[in-house]
Amino acid sequence: MIVPIDSEPQNNEAAPEPVVDESEDDEPPRNIFKYKSSHPEELILGNKDSPRKTRSQLRSEESLVGLIYMVEPTKIDEALKDDAWIVAMQKELNQFQRNDVWTLVPKPSHKKQAE
């Protein structure tokens, strides 16, 4: 430890050398505070060594999780294999009928029927 010198050198006297404590180590100071968490380790979700996250950080991540799982089919064959997609399409068609949005008309003779 370096001890500061308060007085200025007077006349032609040389300034005394600062006193250095030789017991000083290059080790960083250790945390002397000990605490016990009241949260049992078996109730910790995820990796306990990972940094803690606030509720708002978790909320923003939760909203992005839906994007990973919502993969819409790109082809009709894929959609028809997915039961949830069929139910969603049927609900949409029922809403059209219930709200009287469209009217079913006969197919024009010069057009092919959709498969």
Coordinates of C-alpha atoms in Angstrom, one line a residue:
M1 CA 0.0 0.0 0.0
I2 CA 1.3 3.5 -0.9
V3 CA 1.0 6.1 1.9
P4 CA 0.5 9.7 0.6
I5 CA 2.8 12.4 2.0
D6 CA 1.0 15.5 3.2
S7 CA 3.8 17.9 3.5
E8 CA 5.7 19.7 0.8
P9 CA 9.5 19.4 0.8
Q10 CA 11.1 22.6 2.3
N11 CA 14.3 24.3 1.3
N12 CA 16.7 22.0 -0.5
E13 CA 15.5 18.8 1.2
A14 CA 14.8 15.9 -1.1
A15 CA 11.2 14.6 -0.9
P16 CA 11.0 11.4 1.1
E17 CA 10.2 8.2 -0.9
P18 CA 6.7 6.9 -0.5
V19 CA 6.4 4.0 1.9
V20 CA 5.3 0.7 0.1
D21 CA 3.8 -2.1 2.1
E22 CA 5.6 -5.2 0.9
S23 CA 2.8 -7.6 2.1
E24 CA 0.6 -6.5 -0.8
D25 CA -0.2 -9.3 -3.2
D26 CA -1.2 -9.3 -6.8
E27 CA -4.3 -11.4 -5.9
P28 CA -7.6 -9.7 -6.4
P29 CA -9.6 -9.2 -3.2
R30 CA -11.8 -12.2 -2.3
N31 CA -15.4 -11.8 -1.6
I32 CA -15.7 -11.9 2.2
F33 CA -19.5 -11.7 2.3
K34 CA -21.3 -15.0 2.5
Y35 CA -25.0 -15.4 2.1
K36 CA -27.4 -18.2 1.9
S37 CA -30.0 -18.1 -0.7
S38 CA -33.5 -19.0 0.5
H39 CA -34.3 -20.4 -2.9
P40 CA -33.7 -24.2 -2.9
E41 CA -31.4 -25.4 -5.8
E42 CA -33.9 -28.0 -6.9
L43 CA -36.4 -25.3 -7.7
I44 CA -34.0 -23.4 -10.0
L45 CA -35.1 -23.7 -13.6
G46 CA -32.4 -23.9 -16.3
N47 CA -28.7 -23.6 -15.7
K48 CA -28.0 -22.2 -12.3
D49 CA -24.6 -20.9 -13.5
S50 CA -26.0 -18.8 -16.3
P51 CA -26.6 -15.1 -15.6
R52 CA -29.8 -14.1 -14.0
K53 CA -32.5 -12.5 -16.1
T54 CA -35.2 -10.1 -15.1
R55 CA -38.9 -10.8 -15.8
S56 CA -39.0 -8.3 -18.6
Q57 CA -36.0 -10.0 -20.3
L58 CA -37.8 -13.4 -20.0
R59 CA -41.0 -11.9 -21.3
S60 CA -39.3 -10.5 -24.4
E61 CA -37.8 -14.0 -25.1
E62 CA -41.1 -15.7 -24.5
S63 CA -42.7 -13.6 -27.3
L64 CA -40.0 -14.7 -29.7
V65 CA -40.5 -18.4 -28.9
G66 CA -43.8 -18.5 -30.8
L67 CA -41.9 -17.5 -34.0
I68 CA -39.9 -20.7 -33.7
Y69 CA -42.8 -23.0 -33.4
M70 CA -45.2 -21.3 -35.9
V71 CA -43.9 -22.8 -39.2
E72 CA -46.7 -22.5 -41.7
P73 CA -46.9 -25.1 -44.4
T74 CA -45.7 -23.9 -47.8
K75 CA -47.7 -26.4 -49.9
I76 CA -51.2 -27.7 -49.7
D77 CA -50.0 -31.3 -49.2
E78 CA -48.2 -30.2 -46.0
A79 CA -51.3 -28.3 -44.8
L80 CA -53.6 -31.3 -45.3
K81 CA -51.3 -33.5 -43.3
D82 CA -51.4 -31.2 -40.3
D83 CA -54.6 -31.7 -38.1
A84 CA -54.3 -28.3 -36.4
W85 CA -54.1 -26.6 -39.8
I86 CA -57.2 -28.4 -41.0
V87 CA -59.1 -27.3 -37.9
A88 CA -57.9 -23.7 -38.3
M89 CA -59.0 -23.7 -42.0
Q90 CA -62.4 -25.1 -41.0
K91 CA -62.9 -22.5 -38.3
E92 CA -62.1 -19.8 -40.9
L93 CA -64.6 -21.2 -43.4
N94 CA -67.2 -21.4 -40.6
Q95 CA -66.6 -17.7 -39.8
F96 CA -67.2 -16.8 -43.4
Q97 CA -70.5 -18.6 -43.4
R98 CA -71.6 -17.3 -40.0
N99 CA -70.8 -13.7 -41.0
D100 CA -72.4 -14.1 -44.4
V101 CA -69.3 -12.9 -46.0
W102 CA -69.5 -14.8 -49.3
T103 CA -72.0 -16.7 -51.4
L104 CA -71.2 -20.0 -53.0
V105 CA -71.7 -19.8 -56.8
P106 CA -71.4 -22.5 -59.5
K107 CA -68.0 -23.0 -61.2
P108 CA -67.7 -21.3 -64.5
S109 CA -67.7 -23.8 -67.3
H110 CA -64.4 -22.6 -68.8
K111 CA -62.4 -23.1 -65.5
K112 CA -60.9 -26.2 -63.9
Q113 CA -62.0 -27.3 -60.4
A114 CA -59.3 -26.8 -57.7
E115 CA -58.1 -30.1 -56.3

